[in-house]
XYZ file of C-alpha atoms in Angstrom:
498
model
C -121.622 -123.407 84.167
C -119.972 -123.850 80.725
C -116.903 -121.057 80.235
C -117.422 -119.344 77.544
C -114.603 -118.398 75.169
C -114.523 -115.453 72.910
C -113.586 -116.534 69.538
C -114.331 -113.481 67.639
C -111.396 -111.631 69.525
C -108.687 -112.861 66.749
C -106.011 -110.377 67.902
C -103.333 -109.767 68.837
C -102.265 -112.988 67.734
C -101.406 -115.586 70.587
C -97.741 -115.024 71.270
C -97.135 -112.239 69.409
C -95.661 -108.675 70.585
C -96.779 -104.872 69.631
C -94.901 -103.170 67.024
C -91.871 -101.952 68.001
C -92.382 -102.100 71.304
C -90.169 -103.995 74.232
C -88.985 -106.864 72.877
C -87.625 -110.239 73.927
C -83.502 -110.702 72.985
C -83.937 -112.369 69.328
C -81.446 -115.476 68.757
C -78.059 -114.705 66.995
C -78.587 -114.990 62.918
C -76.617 -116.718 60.100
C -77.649 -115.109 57.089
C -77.294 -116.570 53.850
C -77.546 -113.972 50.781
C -78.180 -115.543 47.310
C -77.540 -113.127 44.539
C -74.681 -112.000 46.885
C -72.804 -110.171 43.918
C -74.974 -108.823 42.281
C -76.254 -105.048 41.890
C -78.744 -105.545 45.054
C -76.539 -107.065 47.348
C -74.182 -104.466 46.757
C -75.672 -101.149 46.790
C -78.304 -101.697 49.682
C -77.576 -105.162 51.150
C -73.454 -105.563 52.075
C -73.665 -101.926 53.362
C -76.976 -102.315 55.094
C -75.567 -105.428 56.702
C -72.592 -103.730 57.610
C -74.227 -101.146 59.655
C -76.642 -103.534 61.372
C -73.773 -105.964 62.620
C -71.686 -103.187 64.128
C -74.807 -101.127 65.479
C -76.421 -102.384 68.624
C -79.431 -102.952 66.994
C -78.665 -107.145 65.447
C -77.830 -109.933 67.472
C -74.451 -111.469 66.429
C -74.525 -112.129 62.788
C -72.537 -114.451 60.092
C -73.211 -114.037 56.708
C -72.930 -116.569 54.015
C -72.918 -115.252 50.232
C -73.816 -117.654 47.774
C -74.174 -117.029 43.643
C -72.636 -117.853 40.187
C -69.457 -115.916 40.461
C -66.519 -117.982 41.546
C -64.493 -116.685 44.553
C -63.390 -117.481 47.985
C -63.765 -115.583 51.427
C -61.069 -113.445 50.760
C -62.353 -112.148 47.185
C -65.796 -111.849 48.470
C -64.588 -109.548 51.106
C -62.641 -107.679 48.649
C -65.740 -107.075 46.913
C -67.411 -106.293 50.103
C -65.319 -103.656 51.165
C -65.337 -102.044 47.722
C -69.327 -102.075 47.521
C -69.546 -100.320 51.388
C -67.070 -98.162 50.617
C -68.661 -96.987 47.652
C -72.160 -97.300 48.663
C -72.365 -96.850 52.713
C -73.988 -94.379 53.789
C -71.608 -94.084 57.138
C -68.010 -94.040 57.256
C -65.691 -97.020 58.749
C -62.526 -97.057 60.598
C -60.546 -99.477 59.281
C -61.161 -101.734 62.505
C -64.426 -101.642 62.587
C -64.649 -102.951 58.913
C -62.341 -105.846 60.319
C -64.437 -106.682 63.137
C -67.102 -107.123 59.594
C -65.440 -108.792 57.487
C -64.424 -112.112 60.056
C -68.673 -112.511 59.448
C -68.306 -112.781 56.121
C -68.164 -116.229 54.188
C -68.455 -117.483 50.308
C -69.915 -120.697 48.882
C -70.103 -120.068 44.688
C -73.770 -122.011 44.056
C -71.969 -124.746 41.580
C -70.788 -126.120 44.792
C -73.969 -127.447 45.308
C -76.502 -127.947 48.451
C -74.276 -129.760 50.315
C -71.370 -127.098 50.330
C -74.070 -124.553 51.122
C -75.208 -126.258 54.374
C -72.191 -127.103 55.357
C -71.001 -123.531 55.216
C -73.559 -122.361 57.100
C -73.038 -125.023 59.848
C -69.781 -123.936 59.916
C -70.915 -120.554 60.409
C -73.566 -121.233 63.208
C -70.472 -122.980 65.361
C -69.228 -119.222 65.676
C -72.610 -118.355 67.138
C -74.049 -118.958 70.431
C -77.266 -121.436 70.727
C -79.432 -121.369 69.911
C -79.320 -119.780 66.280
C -81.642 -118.910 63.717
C -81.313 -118.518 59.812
C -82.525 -115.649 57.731
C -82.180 -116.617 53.314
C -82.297 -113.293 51.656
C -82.877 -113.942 48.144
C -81.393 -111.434 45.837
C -82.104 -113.134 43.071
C -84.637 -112.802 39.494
C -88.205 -114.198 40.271
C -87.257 -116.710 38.223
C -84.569 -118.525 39.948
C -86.761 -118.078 43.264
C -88.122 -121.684 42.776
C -84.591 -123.334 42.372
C -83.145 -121.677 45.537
C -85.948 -122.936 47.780
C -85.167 -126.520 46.166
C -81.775 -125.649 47.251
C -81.729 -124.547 50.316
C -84.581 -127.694 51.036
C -81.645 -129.980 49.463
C -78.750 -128.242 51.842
C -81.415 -129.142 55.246
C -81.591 -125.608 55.924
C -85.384 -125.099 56.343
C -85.387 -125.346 60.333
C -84.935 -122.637 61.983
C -85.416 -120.715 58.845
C -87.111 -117.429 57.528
C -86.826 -116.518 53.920
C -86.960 -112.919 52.280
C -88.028 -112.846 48.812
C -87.776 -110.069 46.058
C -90.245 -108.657 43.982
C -92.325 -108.642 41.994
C -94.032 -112.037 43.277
C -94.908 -113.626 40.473
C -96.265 -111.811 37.105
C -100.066 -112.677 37.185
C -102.583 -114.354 39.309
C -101.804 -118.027 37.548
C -97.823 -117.329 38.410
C -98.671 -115.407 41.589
C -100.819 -118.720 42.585
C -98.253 -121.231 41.529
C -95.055 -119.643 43.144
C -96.769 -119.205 46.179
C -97.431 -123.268 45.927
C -94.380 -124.329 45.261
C -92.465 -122.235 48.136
C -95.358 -123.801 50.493
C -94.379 -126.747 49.690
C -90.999 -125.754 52.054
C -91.596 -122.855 53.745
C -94.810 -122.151 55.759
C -96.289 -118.523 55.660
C -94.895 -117.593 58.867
C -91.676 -118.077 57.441
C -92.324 -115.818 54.287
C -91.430 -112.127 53.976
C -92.197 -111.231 50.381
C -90.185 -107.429 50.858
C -91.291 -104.373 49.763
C -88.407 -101.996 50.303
C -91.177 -98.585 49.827
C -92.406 -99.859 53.263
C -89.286 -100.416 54.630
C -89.157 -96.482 54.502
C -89.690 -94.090 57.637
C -92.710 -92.339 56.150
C -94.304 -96.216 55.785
C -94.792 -96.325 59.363
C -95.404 -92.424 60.408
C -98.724 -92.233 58.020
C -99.998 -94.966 60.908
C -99.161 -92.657 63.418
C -100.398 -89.647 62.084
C -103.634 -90.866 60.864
C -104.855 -92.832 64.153
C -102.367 -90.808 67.016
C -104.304 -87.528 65.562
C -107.529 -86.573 66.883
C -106.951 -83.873 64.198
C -106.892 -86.439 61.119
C -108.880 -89.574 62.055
C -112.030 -88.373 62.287
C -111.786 -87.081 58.725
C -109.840 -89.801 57.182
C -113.072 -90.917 55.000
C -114.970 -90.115 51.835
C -117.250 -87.535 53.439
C -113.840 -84.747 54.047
C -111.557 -86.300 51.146
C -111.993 -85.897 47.778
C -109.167 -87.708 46.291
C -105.885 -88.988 46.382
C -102.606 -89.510 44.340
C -99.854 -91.875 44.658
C -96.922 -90.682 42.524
C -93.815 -92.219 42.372
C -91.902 -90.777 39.303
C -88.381 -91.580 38.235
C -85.465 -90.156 36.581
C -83.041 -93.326 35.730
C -84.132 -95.724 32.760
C -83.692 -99.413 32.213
C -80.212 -99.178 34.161
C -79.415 -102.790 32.266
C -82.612 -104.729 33.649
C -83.933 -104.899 29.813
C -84.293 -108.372 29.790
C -86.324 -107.991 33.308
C -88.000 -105.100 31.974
C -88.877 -106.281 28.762
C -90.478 -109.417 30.884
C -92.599 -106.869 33.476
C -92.896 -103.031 32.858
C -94.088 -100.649 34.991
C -97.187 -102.091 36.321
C -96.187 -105.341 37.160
C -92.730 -103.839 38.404
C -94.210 -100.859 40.617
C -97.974 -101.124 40.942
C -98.714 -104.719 41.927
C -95.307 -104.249 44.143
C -95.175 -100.662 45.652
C -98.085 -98.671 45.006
C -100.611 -100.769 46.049
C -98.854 -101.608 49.358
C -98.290 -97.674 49.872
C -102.633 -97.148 48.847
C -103.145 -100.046 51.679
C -101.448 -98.084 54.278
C -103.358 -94.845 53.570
C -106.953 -96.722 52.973
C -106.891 -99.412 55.588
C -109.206 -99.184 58.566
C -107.726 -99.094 62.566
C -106.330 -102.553 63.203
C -107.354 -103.811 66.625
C -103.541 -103.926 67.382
C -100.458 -102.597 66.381
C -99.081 -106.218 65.943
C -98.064 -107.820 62.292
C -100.926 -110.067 61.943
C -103.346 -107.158 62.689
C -102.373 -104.560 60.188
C -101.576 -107.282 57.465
C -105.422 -108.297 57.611
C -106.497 -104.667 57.211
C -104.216 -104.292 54.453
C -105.678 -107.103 52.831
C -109.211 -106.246 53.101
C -108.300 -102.869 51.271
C -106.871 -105.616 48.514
C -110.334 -107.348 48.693
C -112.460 -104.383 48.101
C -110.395 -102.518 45.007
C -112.382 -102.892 42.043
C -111.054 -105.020 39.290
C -108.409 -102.462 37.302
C -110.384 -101.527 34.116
C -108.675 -100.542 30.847
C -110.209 -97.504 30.124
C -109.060 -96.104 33.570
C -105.560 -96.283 32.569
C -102.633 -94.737 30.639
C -99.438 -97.231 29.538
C -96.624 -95.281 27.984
C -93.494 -95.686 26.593
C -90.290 -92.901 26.798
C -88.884 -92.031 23.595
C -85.963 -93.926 22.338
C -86.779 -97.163 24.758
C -87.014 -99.743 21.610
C -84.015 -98.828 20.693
C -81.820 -99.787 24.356
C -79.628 -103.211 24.222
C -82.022 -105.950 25.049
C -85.303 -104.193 24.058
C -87.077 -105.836 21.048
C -87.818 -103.348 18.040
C -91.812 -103.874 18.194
C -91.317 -103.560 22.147
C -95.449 -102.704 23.528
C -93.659 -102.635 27.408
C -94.678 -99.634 29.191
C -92.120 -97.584 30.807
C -95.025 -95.700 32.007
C -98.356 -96.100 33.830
C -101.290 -93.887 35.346
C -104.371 -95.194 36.491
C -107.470 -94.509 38.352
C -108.732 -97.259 41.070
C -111.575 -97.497 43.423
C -111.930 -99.059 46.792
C -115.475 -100.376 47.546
C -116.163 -100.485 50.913
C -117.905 -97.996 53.303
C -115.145 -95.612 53.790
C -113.674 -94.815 50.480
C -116.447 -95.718 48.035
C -116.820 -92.594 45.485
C -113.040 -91.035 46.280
C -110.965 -92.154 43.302
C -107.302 -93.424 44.117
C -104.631 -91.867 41.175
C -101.472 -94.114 40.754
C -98.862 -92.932 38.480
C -95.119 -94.070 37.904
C -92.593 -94.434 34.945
C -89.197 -94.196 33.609
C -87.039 -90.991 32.709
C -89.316 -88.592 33.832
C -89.185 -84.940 35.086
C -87.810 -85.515 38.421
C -87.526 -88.560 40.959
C -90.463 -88.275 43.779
C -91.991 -90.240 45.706
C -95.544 -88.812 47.205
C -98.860 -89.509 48.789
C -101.189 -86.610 48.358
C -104.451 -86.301 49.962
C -107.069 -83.554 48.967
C -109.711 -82.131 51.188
C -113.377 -81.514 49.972
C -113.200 -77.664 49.363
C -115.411 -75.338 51.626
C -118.369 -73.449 50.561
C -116.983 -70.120 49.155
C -119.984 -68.364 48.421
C -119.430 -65.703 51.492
C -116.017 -65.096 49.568
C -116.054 -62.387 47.253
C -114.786 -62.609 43.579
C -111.309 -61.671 43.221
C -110.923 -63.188 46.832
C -108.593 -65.754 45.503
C -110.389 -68.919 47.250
C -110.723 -72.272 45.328
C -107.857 -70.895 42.682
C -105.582 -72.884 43.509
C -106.781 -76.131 44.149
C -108.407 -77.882 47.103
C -106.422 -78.083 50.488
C -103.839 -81.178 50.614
C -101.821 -83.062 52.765
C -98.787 -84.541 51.385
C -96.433 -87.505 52.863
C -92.531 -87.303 50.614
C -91.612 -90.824 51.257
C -88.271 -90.056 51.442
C -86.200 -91.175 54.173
C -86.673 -87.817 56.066
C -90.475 -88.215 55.748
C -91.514 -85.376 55.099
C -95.338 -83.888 55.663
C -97.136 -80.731 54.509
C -100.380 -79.603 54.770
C -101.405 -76.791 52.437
C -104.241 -74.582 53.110
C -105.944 -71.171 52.522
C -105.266 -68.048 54.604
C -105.237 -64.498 54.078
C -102.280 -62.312 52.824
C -101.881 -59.565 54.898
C -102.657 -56.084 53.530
C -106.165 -54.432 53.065
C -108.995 -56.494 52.297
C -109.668 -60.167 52.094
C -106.933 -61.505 49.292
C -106.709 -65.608 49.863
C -103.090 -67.447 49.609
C -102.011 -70.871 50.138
C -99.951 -71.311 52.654
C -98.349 -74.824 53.569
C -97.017 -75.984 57.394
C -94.458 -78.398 57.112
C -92.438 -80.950 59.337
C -89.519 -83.582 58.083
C -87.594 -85.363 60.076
C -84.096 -83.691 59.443
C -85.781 -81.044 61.381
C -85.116 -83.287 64.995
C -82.292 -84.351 66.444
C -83.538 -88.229 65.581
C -82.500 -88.020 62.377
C -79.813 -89.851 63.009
C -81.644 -92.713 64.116
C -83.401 -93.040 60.482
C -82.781 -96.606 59.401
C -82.448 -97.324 55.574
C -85.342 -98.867 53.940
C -83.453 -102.380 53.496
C -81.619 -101.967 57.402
C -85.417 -102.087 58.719
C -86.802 -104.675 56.783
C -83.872 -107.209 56.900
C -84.157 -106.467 60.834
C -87.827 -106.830 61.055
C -87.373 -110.304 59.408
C -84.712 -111.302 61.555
C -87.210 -109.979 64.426
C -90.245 -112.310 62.875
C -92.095 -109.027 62.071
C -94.525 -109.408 59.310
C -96.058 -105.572 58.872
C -94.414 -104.216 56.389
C -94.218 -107.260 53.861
C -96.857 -109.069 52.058
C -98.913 -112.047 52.531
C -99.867 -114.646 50.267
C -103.559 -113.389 49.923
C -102.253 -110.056 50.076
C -100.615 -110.518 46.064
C -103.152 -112.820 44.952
C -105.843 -110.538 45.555
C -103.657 -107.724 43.175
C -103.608 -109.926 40.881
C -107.089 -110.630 40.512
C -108.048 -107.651 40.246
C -105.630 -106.599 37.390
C -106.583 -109.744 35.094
C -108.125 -107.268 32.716
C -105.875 -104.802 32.385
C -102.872 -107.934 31.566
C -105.088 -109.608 29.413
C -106.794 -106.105 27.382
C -104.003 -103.442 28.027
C -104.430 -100.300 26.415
C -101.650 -99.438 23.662
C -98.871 -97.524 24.867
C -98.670 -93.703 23.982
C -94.924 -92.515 23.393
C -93.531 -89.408 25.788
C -90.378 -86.870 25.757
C -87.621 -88.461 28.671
C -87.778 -85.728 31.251
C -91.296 -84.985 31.289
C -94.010 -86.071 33.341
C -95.591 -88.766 30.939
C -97.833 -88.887 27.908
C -100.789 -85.614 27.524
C -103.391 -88.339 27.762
C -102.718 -88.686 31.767
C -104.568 -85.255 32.095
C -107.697 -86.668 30.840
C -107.478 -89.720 32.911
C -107.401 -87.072 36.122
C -109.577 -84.185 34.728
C -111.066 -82.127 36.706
C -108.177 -82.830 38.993
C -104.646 -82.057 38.322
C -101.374 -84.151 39.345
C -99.417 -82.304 42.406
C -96.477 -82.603 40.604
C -94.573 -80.826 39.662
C -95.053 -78.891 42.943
C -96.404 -75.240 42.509
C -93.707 -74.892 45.923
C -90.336 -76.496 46.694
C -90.222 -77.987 49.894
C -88.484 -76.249 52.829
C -85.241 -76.851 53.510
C -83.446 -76.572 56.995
C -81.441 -73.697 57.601
């Protein structure tokens, strides 16, 4: 009899291992950081490193900076020690920054390939075999192309993952021929295009709350919800990226890159198994079924007084601002609109997922009650790192007769005694990479598909409308919304631990 073999069973993937589960002891790392002076590297990267190398968490580590600055190990230590004293979020004794700073090595890039590999060989001599090598590239999108070249020139593709910055290219055409040209060196498997918004605690807790929860997942569809927002405002400007700026804006910058990926999470169906390749397919089947972005769905904007920052042309039509509505066509979302919003200098720096209920009947209410008043029910992920969650509701105010309140139940993780455990968005995802764990970066397909579907919107964008710094974007994103209205500014401050 002729065995027969299952081949629509496609996970979890042969050889791979459940998410953050047991895992086998990964290989000792030398990591080679491009861009390894710049703003990046120092704010997130040195002191993220720093932690992860002293913590039990890495394997042994060496780190080899590379960019256009010229300096030595000693200066790039010096300038190591100034960014994670500055910038870490966890205080050093003096020798446990030593024990650090014998990882840490310099190659300026005008030394060429050679020098490079070299210096990482060098470095992989202090490590036990076998080693691996993770390539963070802190670099502009630009430059991406030349440090692949690079680090193909310097033999250091073997044994080799490579972490690469956003945004990933700045339309489909650039999107498709970036992805070419690293192919052409690096397979997929050895890709993490980084998003650090899903690097963040919350990321990870909406998977557990929507399928852990007999409460949530059988309501998670377009029969209970009516519709959700995805608001990520912020309070700095241009912070000297005008020349980036000027070359992006907002949507390219935060939609394509962070929003999207944060709407994927929240609309993707159960993946068989919580394994990378698993929940990156269901992620990109949410890409595959959102409707093509259409201009008249959205709202660019631009804060007062941008045309006039160093670097910004005097005709500048970049938005600092966007809003838009988007649709997911498949069987569980189709009708519930999806509200993205995001800019420069506004009111207050947030970062939220809010889902609203279908309201109840009301009709056994009677007038005066209070019901419906004040909005539908909600339930609202702050994708800050203490992921916070609230869920917002009706319920009586006590006194005579039936008055109606909302009232809100809340949770966040400074509440536990794990908050210490909380791992900064760019700690997790250098770590994941370093662990070969794909599920919270992008795929190829993944950013291709975005792409497509926002060809109209690059090519037809609607002018930008001009709005005060400090407030929460042009009137026109009350239209775009209407008969909703944007959660923030919250009509309640969160709660804060006592």
């Amino acid at each position: 009899m002729t065995e027969l073999v299952r081949a629509d069973i496609a996970y979890p993937a042969a050889g791979s291992r459940t998410l953050r589960g047991l895992r086998d002891p990964v290989d000792p790392h030398v990591i080679v950081l491009f861009g390894a002076t710049g703003d990046l590297s120092r704010r997130k990267l040195l002191p993220g490193l720093t932690y992860l190398a002293l913590s039990s968490l890495t394997p042994d580590i060496q780190i080899v900076g590379t960019s256009l600055d010229e300096m030595d190990d000693d200066a790039f230590r010096a300038f190591a020690h100034e960014a994670v004293s500055k910038f870490g979020t966890r205080p050093l004794t003096d020798e446990q920054w030593d024990a650090f700073a014998h990882k840490l090595h310099y190659v300026p890039q005008s030394a060429g390939p050679d020098a490079l590999g070299e210096a990482v060989k060098e470095a992989e001599q202090k490590l036990a075999d076998p080693c691996r090598r993770l390539h963070y590239l802190s670099v502009p999108p630009k430059a991406a192309v030349a440090v692949i070249e690079m680090l193909r020139d310097a033999d250091l593709v073997d044994r080799s993952r490579v972490v690469m910055e956003k945004p990933f290219g700045t339309d489909l055409k650039s999107a498709v021929e970036l992805n070419r040209r690293v192919h052409e060196t690096f397979s997929e498997d050895q890709i993490f295009r980084i998003d650090h918004f899903l690097g963040k605690e919350p990321a990870l807790n909406i998977l557990a709350f929507r399928f852990a929860n007999g409460l949530f997942e059988p309501i998670w569809n377009r029969n209970f919800i009516d519709h959700v927002q995805i608001d990520v405002p912020e309070v700095l400007g241009l912070d000297n990226r005008a020349d980036f700026y000027e070359a992006t804006g907002a949507y390219k910058d935060m939609v394509v890159t962070h929003l999207f990926q944060i709407m994927a999470f929240v609309a993707m169906e159960p993946p068989t198994a919580l394994e990378p390749r698993a929940i990156s397919e269901e992620k990109n089947k949410v890409f595959r079924s959102l409707m093509p972005i259409e201009t008249s769905d959205v709202v660019r904007g631009q804060y007062t007084g941008y045309r006039q920052e160093r670097g910004v042309s005097s005709d500048s039509d970049t938005e600092t601002f966007i809003a838009l509505r988007a649709g997911i066509d498949n069987w569980r979302w189709a009708g519930v609109p999806f509200y993205l919003r995001t800019g420069k200098k506004l009111a207050e720096g947030m970062r939220i997922i809010s889902i609203a209920f279908r309201e109840a009947p009301r009709a056994m209410f009677p007038q005066g009650s209070g019901v419906a008043t004040e909005g539908p029910d909600h339930l609202t992920f702050d994708l800050a790192d203490t992921a916070k969650v609230s869920l917002s509701f009706y319920g009586k105010r006590p006194g005579p007769g039936m008055r109606l309140e909302k009232l809100s139940m809340q949770f966040s993780t400074a509440e536990t005694d794990r908050v210490a455990d909380v791992l900064e968005a760019y700690e997790r995802l250098m770590l994941d990479a370093m662990w070969g764990d794909h599920t919270l970066f992008t795929t190829a397909e993944g950013i291709e598909s975005l792409w497509a579907r926002s060809v109209d919107l690059i090519e037809d964008p609607p002018p930008v409308k001009p709005y005060a710094p400090g407030s929460w974007g042009p009137n026109a994103i009350h239209q775009l919304i209407a008969p909703h209205a944007w959660r923030l500014p919250f009509e309640r401050a969160w709660r804060e631990k006592k």
